[in-house]
Coordinates of C-alpha atoms and ligand atoms in Angstrom, one line a residue:
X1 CA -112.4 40.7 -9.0
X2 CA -115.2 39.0 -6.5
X3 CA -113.2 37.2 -3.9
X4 CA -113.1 33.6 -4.3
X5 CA -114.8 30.9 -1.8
X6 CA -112.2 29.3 0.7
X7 CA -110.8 26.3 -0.4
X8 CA -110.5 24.9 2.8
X9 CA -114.4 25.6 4.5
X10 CA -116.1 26.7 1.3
X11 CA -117.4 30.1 2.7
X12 CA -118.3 32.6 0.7
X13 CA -119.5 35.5 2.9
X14 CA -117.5 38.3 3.7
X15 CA -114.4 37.0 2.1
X16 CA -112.0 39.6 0.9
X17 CA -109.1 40.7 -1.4
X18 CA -105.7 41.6 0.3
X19 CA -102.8 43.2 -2.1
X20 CA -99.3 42.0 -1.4
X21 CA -96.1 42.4 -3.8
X22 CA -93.1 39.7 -4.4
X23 CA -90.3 40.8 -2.0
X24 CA -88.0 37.8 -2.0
X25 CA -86.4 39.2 -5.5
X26 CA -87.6 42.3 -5.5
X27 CA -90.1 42.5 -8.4
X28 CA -93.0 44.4 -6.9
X29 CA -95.0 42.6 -9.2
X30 CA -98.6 42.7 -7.0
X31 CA -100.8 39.7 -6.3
X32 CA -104.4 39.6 -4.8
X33 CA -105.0 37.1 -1.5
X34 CA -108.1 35.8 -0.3
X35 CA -109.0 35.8 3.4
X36 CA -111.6 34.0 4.5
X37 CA -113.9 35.5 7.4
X38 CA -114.9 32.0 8.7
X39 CA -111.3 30.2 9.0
X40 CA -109.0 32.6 8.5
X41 CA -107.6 30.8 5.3
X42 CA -105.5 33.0 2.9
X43 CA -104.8 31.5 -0.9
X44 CA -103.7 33.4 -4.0
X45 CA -106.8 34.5 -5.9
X46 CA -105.6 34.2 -9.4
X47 CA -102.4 32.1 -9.4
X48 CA -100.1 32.6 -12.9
X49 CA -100.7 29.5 -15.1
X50 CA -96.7 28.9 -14.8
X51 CA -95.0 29.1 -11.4
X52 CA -91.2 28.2 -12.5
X53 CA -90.1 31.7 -13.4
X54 CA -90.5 32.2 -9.5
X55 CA -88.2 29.4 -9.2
X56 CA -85.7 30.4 -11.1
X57 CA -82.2 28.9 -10.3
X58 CA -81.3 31.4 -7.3
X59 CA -84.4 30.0 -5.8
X60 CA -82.9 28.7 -2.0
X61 CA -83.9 25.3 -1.7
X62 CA -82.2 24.2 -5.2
X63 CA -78.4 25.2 -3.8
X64 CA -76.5 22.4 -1.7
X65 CA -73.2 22.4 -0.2
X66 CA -71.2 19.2 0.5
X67 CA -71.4 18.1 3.5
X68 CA -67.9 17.6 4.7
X69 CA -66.6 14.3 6.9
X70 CA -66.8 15.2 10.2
X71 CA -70.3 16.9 10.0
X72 CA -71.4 13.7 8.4
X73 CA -70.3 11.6 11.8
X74 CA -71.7 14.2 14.1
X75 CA -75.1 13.9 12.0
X76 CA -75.2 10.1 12.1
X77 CA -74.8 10.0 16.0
X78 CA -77.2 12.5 16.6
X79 CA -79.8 11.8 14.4
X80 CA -79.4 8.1 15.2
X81 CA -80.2 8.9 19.0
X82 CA -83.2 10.8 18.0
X83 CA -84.6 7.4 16.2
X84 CA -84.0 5.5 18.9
X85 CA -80.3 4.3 17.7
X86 CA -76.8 6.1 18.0
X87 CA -75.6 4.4 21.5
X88 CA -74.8 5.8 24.4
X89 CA -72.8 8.5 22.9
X90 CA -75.3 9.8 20.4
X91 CA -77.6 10.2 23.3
X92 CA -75.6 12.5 25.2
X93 CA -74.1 14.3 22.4
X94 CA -77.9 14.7 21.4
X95 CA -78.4 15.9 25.3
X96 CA -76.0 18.3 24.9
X97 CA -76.7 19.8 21.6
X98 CA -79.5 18.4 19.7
X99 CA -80.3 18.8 15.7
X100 CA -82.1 21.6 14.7
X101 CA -84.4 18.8 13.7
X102 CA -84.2 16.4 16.6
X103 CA -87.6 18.2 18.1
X104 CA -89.6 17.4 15.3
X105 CA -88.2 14.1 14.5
X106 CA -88.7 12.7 17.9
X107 CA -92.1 12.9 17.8
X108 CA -92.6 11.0 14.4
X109 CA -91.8 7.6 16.2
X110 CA -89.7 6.7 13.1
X111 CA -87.1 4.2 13.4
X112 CA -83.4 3.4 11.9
X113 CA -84.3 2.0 7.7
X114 CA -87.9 3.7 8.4
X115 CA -89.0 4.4 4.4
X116 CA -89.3 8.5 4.4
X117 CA -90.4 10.6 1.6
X118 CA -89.7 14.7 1.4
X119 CA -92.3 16.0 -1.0
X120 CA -90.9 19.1 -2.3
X121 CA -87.5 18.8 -1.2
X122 CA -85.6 21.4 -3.0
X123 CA -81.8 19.9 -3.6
X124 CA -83.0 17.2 -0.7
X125 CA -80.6 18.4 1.7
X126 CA -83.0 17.4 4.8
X127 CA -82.8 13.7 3.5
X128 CA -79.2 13.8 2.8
X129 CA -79.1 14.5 6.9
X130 CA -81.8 11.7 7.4
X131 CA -79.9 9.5 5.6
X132 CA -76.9 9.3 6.7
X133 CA -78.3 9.0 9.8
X134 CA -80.1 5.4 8.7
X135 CA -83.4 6.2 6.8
X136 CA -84.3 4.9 3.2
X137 CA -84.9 8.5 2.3
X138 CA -86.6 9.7 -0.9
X139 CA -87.3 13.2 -2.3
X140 CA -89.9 14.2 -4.9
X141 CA -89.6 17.7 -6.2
X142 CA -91.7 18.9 -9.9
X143 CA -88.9 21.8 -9.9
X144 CA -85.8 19.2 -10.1
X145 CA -84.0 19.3 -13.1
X146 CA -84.0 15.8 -13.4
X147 CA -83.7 12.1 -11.6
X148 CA -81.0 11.7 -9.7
X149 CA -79.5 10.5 -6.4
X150 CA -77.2 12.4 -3.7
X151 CA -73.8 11.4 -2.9
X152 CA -75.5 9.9 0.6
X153 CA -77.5 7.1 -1.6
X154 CA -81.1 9.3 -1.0
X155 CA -82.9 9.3 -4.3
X156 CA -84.1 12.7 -5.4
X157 CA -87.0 12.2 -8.1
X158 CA -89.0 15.1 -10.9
X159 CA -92.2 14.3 -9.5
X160 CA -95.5 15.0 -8.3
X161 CA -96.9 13.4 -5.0
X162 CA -99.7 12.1 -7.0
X163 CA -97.6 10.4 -9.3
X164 CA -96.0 8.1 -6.2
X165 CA -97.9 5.1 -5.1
X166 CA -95.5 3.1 -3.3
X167 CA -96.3 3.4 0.8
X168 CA -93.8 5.4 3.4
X169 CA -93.8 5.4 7.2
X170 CA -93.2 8.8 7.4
X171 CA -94.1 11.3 4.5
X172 CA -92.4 15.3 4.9
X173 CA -93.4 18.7 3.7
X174 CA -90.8 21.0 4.9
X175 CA -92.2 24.4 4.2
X176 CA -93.3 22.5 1.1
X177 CA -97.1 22.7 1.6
X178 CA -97.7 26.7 1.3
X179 CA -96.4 25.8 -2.4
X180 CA -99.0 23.3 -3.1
X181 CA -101.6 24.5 -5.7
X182 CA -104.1 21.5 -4.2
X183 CA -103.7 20.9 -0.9
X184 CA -106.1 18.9 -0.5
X185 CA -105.8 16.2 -3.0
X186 CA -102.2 16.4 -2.0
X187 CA -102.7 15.8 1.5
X188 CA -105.7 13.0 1.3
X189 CA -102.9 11.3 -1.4
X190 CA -100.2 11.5 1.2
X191 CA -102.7 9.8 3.8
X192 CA -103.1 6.7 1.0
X193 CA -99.6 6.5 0.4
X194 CA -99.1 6.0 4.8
X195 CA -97.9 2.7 6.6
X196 CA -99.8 1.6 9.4
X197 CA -98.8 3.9 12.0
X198 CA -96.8 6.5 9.8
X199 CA -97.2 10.0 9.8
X200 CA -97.4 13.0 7.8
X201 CA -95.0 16.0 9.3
X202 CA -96.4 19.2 8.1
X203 CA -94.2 22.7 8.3
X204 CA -95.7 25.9 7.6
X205 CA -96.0 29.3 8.0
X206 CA -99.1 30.2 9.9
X207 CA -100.8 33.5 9.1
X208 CA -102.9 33.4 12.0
X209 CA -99.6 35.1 13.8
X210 CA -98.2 38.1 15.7
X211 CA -96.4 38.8 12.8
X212 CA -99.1 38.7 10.1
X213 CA -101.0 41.0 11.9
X214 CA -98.0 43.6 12.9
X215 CA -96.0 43.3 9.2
X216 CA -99.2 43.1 7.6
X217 CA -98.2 42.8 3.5
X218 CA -94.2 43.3 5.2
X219 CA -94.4 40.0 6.3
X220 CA -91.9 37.9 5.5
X221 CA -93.3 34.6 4.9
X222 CA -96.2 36.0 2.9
X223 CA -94.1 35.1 0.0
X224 CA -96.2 36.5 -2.6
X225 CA -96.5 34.4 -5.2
X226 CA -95.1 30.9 -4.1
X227 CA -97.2 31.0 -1.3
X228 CA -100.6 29.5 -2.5
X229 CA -102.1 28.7 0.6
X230 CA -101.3 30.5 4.3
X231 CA -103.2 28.6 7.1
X232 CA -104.1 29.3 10.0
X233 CA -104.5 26.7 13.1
X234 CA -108.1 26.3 12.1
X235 CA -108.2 26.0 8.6
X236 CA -104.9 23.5 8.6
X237 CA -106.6 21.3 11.2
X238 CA -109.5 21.2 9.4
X239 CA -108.0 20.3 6.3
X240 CA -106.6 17.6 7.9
X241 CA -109.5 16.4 9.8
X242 CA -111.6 16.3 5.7
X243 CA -108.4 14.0 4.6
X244 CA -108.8 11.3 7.4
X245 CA -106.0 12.7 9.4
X246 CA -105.8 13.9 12.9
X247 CA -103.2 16.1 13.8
X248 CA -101.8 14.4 16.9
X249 CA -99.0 17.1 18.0
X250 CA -98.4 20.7 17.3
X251 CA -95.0 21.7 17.6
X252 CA -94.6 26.2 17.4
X253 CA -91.6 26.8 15.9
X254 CA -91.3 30.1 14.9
X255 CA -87.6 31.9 14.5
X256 CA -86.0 35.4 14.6
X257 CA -86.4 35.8 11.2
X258 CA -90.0 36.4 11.5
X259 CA -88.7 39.8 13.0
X260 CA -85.7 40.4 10.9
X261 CA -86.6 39.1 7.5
X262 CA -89.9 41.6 7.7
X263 CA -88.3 44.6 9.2
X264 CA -86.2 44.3 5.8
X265 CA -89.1 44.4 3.5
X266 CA -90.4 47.0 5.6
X267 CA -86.8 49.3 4.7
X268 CA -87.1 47.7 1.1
X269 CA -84.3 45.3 1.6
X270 CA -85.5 42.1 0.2
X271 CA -84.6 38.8 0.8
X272 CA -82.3 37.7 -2.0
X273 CA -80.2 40.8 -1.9
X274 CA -76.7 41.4 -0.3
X275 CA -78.3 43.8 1.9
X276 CA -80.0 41.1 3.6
X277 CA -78.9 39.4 7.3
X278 CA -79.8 36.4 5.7
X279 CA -77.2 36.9 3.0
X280 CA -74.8 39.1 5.0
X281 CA -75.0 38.4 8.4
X282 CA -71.9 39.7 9.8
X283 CA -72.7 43.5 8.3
X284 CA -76.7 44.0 9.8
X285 CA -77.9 46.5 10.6
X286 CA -79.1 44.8 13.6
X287 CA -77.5 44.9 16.4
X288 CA -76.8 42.1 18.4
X289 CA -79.2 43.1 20.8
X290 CA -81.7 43.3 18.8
X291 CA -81.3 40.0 17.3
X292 CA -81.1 38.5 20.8
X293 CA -84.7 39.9 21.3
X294 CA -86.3 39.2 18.0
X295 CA -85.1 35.7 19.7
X296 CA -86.8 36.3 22.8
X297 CA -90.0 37.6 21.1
X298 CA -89.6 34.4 19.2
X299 CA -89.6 32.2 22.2
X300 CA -92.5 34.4 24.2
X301 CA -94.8 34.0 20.5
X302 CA -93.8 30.5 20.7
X303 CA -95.5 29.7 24.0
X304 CA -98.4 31.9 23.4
X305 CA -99.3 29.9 19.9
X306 CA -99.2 33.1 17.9
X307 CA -95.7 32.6 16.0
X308 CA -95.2 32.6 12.3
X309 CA -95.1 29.2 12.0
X310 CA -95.3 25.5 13.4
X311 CA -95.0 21.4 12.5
X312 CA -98.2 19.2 12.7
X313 CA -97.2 16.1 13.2
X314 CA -100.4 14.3 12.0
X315 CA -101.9 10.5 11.7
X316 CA -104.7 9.0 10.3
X317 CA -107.8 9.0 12.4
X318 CA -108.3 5.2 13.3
X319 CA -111.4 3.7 10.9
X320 CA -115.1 4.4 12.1
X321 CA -113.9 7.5 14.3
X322 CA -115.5 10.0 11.1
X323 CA -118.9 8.1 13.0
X324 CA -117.9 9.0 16.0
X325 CA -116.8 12.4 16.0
Ligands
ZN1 ZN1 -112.4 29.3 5.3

């Protein structure tokens, strides 16, 4: 197979043809990615014409657990404070221990009955969070079963992004894009679909990465084949920047399990299985020294803009800048 052009920059030259298997299940089953030269870019060459035996019912995202009273009132405090709500109480409580969110959703500048759509939300259980806390919160997933709503009022819809034309303040893809077959279309629809002053809050996995380049096909959030699209810095921003969008804050976010989910596929233990510490994590193999390093590493990658993954929080460029950039 000739390698493909890059979908983001449109080079051609010197583009190549990298080999990775599915490791989240198990199969093996091999799959040939793209990397462009130019921006970095990876995207699945040939991508199979139907995606949802990959999302078969164990798939993560679709499993939700109630979430019980008291977790309920500690989210609605929190989450409050970090939308500029929740008293005096949610603000220290925040201080204290913030969301795992709160870092993210501080920077969005939304505000308590803000209108917030998830695109790709799995069983929605970000929104749920969001709203109890006091959003209008919507999710659109083309894996749901079905139309429904969750017990917290959120409405969870079987839908495409560019089936939606009613306008949000804040639109979400939470480790949502990667899956995204056109990422382009998807993301200039999502900047039509913004309120004046909205954002879009984008969560990836970047390939342009410590880890990438250690773990090589190992890596964990390669995710061969639900991973379309792997981005680097460059080819996300400039995706961004062709959609009328600025990316106005970067937040690195890497985790531990950039370390401990690819040191498993590089013993064969994949993700899904009991083996795994994200399955099992009381009997690792990792000790808890280790893990307090992989956090550390995290942390040091993290600062250095070379972990696995970060959150552009991105706005539309104001009108007449594409003249004066
Ligand atoms: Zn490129």
């Amino acid at each position: 197979m000739t390698p493909p052009e890059c979908p983001i920059c449109a080079n051609t030259a010197g583009n190549r043809l990298l080999s990775v298997c599915e490791k989240m299940n198990g199969t093996l089953e091999p799959f040939d990615y793209a990397q462009c030269p130019a921006c970095g870019h990876l995207h699945l060459a040939a991508p199979p014409a139907d995606m949802s035996p990959y999302y078969a019912t164990g798939y993560y995202s679709f499993h939700s657990r109630p979430i019980p009273a008291w977790r309920q009132w500690l989210y609605r405090w929190r989450t409050a404070a970090a939308l500029g709500g929740g008293g005096v109480s949610g603000r220290l409580m925040n201080r204290l221990k913030p969301p795992f969110y709160a870092y993210w959703l501080e920077h969005t500048g939304l505000r308590l009955g803000h209108r917030v759509l998830d695109v790709g939300c799995g069983a929605g259980n970000l929104i749920r969070i969001l709203q109890v806390a006091g959003l209008q919160c919507t999710g659109i997933d083309p894996f749901l079963p079905g139309d429904s709503r969750t017990p917290e009022g959120a409405q969870l819809r079987k839908a495409d992004l560019l089936d939606i034309e009613s306008s949000w303040d804040a639109i979400l893809f939470n480790h949502a894009f990667e899956h995204v077959p056109n990422p382009r279309e998807v993301l200039a629809q999502a900047a039509r679909l913004l309120e004046p002053g909205g954002c879009i809050v984008v969560r990836i996995p970047l390939s342009d990465s410590f880890a990438f380049f250690h773990y090589g096909p190992n890596w964990v959030q390669w995710d061969a084949p639900r991973h379309l699209n792997l981005f680097t810095r460059n080819s996300f921003t400039t995706l961004a920047e062709q959609c009328g969008l600025k990316v106005e804050t970067t937040l690195e976010d890497s985790s531990r399990m950039q370390f401990w989910g690819s040191e498993e596929y590089q013993r064969n233990i994949f993700h899904n299985s009991k083996e795994s510490y994200g399955h099992n994590p009381h009997q690792t193999t990792f000790s808890r020294r280790q893990l307090r390093d992989f956090d550390r590493w995290s942390r040091w990658l993290n600062d250095m803009g070379a972990g696995d993954q970060a959150t552009f929080i991105c706005r539309k460029k104001p009108l007449g800048s594409a003249l004066e950039s």
